mmCIF file of C-alpha atoms and ligand atoms in Angstrom:
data_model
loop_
_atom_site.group_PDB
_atom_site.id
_atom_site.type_symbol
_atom_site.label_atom_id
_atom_site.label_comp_id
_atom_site.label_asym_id
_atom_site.label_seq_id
_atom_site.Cartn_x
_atom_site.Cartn_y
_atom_site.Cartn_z
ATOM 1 C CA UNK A 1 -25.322 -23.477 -12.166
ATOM 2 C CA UNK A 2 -23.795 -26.804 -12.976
ATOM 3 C CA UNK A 3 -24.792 -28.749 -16.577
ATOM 4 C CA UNK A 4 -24.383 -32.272 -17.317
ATOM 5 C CA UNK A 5 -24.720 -33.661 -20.408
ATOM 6 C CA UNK A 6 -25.308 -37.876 -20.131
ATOM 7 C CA UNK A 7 -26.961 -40.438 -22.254
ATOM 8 C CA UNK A 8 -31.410 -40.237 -21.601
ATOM 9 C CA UNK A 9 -32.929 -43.544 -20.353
ATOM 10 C CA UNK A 10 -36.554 -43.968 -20.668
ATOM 11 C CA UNK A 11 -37.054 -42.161 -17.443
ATOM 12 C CA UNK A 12 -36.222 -39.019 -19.284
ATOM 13 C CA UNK A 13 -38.672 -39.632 -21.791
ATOM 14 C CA UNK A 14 -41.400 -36.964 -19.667
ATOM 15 C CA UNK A 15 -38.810 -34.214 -19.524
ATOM 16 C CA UNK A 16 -38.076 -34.876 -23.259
ATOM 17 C CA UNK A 17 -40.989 -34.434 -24.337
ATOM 18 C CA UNK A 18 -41.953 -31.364 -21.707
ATOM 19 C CA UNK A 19 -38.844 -29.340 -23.470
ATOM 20 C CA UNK A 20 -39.244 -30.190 -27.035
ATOM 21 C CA UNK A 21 -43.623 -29.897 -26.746
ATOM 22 C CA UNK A 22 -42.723 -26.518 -25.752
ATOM 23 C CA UNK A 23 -40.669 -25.596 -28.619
ATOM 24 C CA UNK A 24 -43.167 -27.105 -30.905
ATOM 25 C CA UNK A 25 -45.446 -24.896 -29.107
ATOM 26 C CA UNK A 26 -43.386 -21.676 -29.436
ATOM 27 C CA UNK A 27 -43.279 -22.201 -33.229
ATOM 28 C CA UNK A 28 -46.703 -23.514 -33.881
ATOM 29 C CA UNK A 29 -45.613 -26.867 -35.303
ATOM 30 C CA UNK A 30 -48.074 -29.929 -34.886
ATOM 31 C CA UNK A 31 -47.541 -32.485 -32.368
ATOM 32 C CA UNK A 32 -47.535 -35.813 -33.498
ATOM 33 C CA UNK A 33 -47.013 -38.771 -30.563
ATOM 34 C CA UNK A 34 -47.873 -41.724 -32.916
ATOM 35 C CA UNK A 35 -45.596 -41.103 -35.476
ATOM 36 C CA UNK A 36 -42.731 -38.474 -36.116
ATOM 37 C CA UNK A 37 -42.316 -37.899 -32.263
ATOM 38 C CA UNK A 38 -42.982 -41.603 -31.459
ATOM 39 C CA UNK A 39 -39.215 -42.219 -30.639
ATOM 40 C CA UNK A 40 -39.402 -39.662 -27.595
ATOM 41 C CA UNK A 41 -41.488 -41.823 -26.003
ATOM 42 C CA UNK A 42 -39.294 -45.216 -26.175
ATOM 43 C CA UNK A 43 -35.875 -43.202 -26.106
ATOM 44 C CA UNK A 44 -33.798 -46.188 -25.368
ATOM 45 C CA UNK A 45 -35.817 -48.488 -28.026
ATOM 46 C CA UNK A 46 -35.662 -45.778 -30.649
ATOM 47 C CA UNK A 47 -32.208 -45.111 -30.301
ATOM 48 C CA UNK A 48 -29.341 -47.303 -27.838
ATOM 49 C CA UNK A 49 -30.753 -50.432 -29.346
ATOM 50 C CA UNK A 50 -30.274 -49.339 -32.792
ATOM 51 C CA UNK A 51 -26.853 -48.290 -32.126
ATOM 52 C CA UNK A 52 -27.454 -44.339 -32.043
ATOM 53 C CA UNK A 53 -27.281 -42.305 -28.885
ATOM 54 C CA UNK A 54 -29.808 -39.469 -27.150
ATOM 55 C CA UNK A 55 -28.545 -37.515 -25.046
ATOM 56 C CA UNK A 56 -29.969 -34.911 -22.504
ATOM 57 C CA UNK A 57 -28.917 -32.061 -21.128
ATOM 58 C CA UNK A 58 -29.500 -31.154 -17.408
ATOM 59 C CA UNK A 59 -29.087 -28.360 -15.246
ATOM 60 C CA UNK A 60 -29.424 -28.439 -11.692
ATOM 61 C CA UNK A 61 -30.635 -31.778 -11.593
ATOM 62 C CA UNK A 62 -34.022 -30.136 -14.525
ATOM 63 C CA UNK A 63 -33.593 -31.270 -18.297
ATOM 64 C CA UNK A 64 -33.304 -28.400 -20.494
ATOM 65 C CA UNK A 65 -31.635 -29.565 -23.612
ATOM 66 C CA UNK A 66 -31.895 -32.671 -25.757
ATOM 67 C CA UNK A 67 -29.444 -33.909 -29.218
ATOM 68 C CA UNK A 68 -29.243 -37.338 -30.725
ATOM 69 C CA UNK A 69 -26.415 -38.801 -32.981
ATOM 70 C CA UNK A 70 -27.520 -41.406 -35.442
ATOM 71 C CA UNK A 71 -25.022 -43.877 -37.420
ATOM 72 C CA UNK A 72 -25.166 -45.643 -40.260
ATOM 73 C CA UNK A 73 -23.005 -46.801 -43.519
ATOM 74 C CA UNK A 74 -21.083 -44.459 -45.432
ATOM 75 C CA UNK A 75 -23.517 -42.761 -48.070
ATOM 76 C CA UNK A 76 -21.338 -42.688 -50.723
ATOM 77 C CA UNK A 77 -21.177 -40.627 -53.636
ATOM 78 C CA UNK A 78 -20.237 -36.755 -54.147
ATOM 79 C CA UNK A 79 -19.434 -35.204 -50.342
ATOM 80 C CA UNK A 80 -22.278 -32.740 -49.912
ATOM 81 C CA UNK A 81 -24.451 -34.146 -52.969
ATOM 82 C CA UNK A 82 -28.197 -34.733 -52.411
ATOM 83 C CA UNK A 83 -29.595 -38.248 -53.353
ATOM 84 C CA UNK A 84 -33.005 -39.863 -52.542
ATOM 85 C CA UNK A 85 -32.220 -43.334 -50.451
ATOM 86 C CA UNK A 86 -34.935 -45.161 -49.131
ATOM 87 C CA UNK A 87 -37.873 -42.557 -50.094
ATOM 88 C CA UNK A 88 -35.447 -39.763 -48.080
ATOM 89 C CA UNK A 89 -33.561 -37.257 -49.671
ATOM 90 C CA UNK A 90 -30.177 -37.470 -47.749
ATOM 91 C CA UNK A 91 -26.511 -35.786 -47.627
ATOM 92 C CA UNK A 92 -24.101 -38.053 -49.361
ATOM 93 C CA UNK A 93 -20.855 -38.468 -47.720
ATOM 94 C CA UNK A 94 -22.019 -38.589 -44.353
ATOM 95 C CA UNK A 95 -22.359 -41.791 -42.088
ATOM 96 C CA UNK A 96 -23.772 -40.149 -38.637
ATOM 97 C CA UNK A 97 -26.407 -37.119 -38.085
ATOM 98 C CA UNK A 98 -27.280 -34.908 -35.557
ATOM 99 C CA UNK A 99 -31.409 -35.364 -34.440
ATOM 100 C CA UNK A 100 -33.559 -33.282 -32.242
ATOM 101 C CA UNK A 101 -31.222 -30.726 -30.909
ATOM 102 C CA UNK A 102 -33.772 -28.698 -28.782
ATOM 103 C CA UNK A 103 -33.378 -26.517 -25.813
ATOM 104 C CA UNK A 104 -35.987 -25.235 -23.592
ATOM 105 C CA UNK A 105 -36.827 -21.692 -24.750
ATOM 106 C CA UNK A 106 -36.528 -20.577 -21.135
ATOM 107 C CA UNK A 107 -32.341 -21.494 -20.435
ATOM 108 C CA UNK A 108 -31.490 -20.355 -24.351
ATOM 109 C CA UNK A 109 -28.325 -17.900 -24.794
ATOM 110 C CA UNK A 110 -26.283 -19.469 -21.886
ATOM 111 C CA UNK A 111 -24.493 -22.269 -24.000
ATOM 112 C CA UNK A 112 -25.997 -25.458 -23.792
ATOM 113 C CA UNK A 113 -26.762 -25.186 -26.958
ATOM 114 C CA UNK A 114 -23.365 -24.662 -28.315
ATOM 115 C CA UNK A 115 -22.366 -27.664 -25.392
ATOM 116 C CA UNK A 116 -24.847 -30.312 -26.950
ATOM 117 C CA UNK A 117 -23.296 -29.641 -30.625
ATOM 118 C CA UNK A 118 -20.143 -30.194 -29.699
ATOM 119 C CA UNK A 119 -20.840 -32.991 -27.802
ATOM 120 C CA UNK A 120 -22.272 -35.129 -30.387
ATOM 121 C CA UNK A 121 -19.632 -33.563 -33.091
ATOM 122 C CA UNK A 122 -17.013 -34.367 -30.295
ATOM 123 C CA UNK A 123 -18.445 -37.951 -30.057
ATOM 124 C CA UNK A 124 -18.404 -38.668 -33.830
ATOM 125 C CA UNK A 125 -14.738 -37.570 -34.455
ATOM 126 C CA UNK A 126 -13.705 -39.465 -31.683
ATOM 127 C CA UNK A 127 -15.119 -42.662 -33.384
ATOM 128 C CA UNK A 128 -13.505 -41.377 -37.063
ATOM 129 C CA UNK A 129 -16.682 -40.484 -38.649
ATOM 130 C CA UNK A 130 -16.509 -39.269 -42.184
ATOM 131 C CA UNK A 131 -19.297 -36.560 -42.234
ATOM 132 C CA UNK A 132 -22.380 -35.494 -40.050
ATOM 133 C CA UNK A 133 -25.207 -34.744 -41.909
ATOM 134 C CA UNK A 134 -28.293 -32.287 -40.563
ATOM 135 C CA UNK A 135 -31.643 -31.145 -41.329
ATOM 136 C CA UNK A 136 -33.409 -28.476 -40.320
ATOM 137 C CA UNK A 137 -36.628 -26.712 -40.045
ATOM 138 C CA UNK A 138 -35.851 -23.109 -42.543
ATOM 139 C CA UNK A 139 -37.064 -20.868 -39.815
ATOM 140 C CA UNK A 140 -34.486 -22.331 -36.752
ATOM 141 C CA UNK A 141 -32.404 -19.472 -37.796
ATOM 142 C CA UNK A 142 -30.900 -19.610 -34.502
ATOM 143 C CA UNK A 143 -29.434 -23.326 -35.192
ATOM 144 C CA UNK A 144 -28.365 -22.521 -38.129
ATOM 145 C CA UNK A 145 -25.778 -19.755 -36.837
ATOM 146 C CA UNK A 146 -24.943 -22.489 -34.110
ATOM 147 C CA UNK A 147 -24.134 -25.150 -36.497
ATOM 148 C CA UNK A 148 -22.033 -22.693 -38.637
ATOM 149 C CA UNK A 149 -19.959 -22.449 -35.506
ATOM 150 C CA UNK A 150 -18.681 -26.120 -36.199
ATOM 151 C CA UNK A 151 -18.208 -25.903 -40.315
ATOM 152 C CA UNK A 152 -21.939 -26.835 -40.860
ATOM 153 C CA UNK A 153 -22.295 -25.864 -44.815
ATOM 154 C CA UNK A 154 -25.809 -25.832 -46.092
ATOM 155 C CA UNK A 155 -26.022 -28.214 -49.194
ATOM 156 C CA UNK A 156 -29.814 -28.397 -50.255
ATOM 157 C CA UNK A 157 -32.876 -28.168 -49.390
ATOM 158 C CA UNK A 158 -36.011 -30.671 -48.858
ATOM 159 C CA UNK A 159 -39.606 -30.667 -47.542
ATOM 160 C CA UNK A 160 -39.487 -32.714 -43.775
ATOM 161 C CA UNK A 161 -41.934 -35.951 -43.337
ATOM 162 C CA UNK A 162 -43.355 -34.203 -40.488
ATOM 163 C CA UNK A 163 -46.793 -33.414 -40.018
ATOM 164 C CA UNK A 164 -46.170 -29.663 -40.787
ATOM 165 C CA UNK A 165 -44.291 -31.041 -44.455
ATOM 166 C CA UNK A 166 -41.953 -28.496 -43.487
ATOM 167 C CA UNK A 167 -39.181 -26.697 -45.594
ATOM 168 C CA UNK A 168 -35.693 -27.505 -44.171
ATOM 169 C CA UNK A 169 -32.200 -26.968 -44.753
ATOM 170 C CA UNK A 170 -29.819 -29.680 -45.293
ATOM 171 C CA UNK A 171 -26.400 -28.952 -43.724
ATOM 172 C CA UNK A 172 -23.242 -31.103 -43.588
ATOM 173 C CA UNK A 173 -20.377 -31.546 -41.272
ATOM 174 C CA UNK A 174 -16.972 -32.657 -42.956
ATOM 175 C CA UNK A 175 -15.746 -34.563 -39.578
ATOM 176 C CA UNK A 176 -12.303 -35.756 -41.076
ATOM 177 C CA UNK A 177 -11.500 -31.868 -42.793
ATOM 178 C CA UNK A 178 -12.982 -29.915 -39.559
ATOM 179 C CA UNK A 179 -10.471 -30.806 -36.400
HETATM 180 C C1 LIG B 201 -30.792 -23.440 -31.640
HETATM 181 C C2 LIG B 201 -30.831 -23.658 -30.140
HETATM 182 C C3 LIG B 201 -30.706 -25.145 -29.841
HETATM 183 C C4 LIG B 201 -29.649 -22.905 -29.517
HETATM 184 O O1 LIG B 201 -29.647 -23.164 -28.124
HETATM 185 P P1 LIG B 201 -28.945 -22.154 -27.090
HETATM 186 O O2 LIG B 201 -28.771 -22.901 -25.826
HETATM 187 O O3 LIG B 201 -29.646 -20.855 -27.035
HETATM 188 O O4 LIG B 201 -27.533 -21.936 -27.812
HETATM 189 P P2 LIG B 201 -26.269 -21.143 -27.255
HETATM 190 O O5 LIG B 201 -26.593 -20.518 -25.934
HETATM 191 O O6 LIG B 201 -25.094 -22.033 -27.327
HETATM 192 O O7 LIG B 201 -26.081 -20.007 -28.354
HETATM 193 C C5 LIG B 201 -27.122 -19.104 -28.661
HETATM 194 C C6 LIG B 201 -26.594 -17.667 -28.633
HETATM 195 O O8 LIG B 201 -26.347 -17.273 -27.280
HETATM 196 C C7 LIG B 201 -25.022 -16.734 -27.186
HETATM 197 N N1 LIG B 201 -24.523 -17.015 -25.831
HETATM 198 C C8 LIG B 201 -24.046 -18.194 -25.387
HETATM 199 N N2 LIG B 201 -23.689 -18.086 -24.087
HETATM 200 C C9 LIG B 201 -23.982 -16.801 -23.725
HETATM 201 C C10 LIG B 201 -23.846 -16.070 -22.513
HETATM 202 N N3 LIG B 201 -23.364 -16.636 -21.417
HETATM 203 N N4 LIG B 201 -24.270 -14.788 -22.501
HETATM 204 C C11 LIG B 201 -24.768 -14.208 -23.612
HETATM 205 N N5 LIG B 201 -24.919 -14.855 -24.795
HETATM 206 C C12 LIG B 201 -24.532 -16.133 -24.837
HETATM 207 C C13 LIG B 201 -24.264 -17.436 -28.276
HETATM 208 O O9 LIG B 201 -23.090 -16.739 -28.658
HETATM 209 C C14 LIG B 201 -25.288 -17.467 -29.375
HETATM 210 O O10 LIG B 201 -25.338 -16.216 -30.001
HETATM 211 P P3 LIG B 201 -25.653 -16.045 -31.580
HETATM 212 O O11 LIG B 201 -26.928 -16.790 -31.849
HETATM 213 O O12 LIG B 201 -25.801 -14.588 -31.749
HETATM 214 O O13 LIG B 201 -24.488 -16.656 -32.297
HETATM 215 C C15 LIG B 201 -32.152 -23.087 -29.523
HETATM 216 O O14 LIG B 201 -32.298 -21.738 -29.923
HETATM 217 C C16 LIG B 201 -33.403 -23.856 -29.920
HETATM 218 O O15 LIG B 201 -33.757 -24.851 -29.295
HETATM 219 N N6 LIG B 201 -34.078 -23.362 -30.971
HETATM 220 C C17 LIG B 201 -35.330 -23.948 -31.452
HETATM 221 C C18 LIG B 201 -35.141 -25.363 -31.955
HETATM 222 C C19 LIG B 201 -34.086 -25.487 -32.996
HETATM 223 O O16 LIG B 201 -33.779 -24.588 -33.762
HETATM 224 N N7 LIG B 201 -33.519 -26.693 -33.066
HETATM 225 C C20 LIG B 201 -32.611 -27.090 -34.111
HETATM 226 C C21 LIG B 201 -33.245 -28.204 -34.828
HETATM 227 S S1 LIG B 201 -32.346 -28.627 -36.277
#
């Protein structure tokens, strides 16, 4: 089986939202098109024209995977602090993050997973990014073992702005001290 990992055009956003629906599905988590899944719908207007990336994951020609790197400025401070910016509680010392890493429950435990991390962690050292900062939901247990895998240390904790107002972990990624 080959796998290709490429940047997602709007044409991808129906398989985007086919493998992440279903992992909202497996977990019971509320679906919400209007608003905190709004950018799977507009993929290249939620993220290439802001200057982040989405990137898909195919096999055989079917999407199975999905990860996103955003960018912004340096949030400085204390490397692995917690500080509220703009209403968020966010990961200081980090100026990219890793978003929606999802892979269809049915091709899990062959490495795509471990692929799209390093991808996107790949992507951000080669453009000498400080730190990668990461939330996530407190029962992806599975991620969290994966992201360990790349020097992911959990720093704090929040509650998400999703529907759900779910618990989440807040990891970061020390880019410059992980090689
Ligand atoms: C977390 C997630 C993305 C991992 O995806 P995945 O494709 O299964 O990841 P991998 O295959 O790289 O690794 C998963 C496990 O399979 C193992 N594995 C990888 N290739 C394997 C192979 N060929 N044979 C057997 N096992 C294999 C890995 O060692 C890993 O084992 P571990 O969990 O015991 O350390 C996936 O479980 C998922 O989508 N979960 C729900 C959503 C989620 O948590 N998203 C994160 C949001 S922050």
């Amino acid at each position: 089986m080959s796998l290709q990992i490429r940047t997602a055009t709007n044409a991808d956003c129906e398989a985007v939202v086919r493998v992440i629906s279903a992992v909202f599905d497996e977990y019971s988590f509320t679906w919400d098109e209007g608003d905190y899944h709004a950018d799977l719908y507009d993929l290249e207007g939620y993220y290439a024209a802001q200057g982040d990336s989405f990137f898909v994951a195919e096999q055989d020609g079917v999407v199975v995977g999905t990860v996103g790197l955003a960018r912004y400025p340096l949030l400085e401070g204390v490397t692995g602090q917690l500080e509220e910016r703009e209403g968020f509680i966010r990961v200081l010392g980090t100026d990219c993050s890793l978003e929606r890493l999802y892979v269809d429950p049915n091709a899990r435990r062959s490495g795509i997973g471990f692929q799209l991390v390093r991808h996107v962690v790949d992507l951000a050292k080669s453009e000498a990014r400080t730190g990668m900062e990461l939330w996530s939901d407190k029962k992806f247990v599975d991620a969290h073992r994966l992201y360990g895998k790349f020097g992911a240390k959990v720093v704090g904790d929040r509650i998400c702005h999703d529907p759900d107002q779910s618990p989440e972990w807040g990891l970061i990624i020390e880019l410059a001290a992980h090689t």
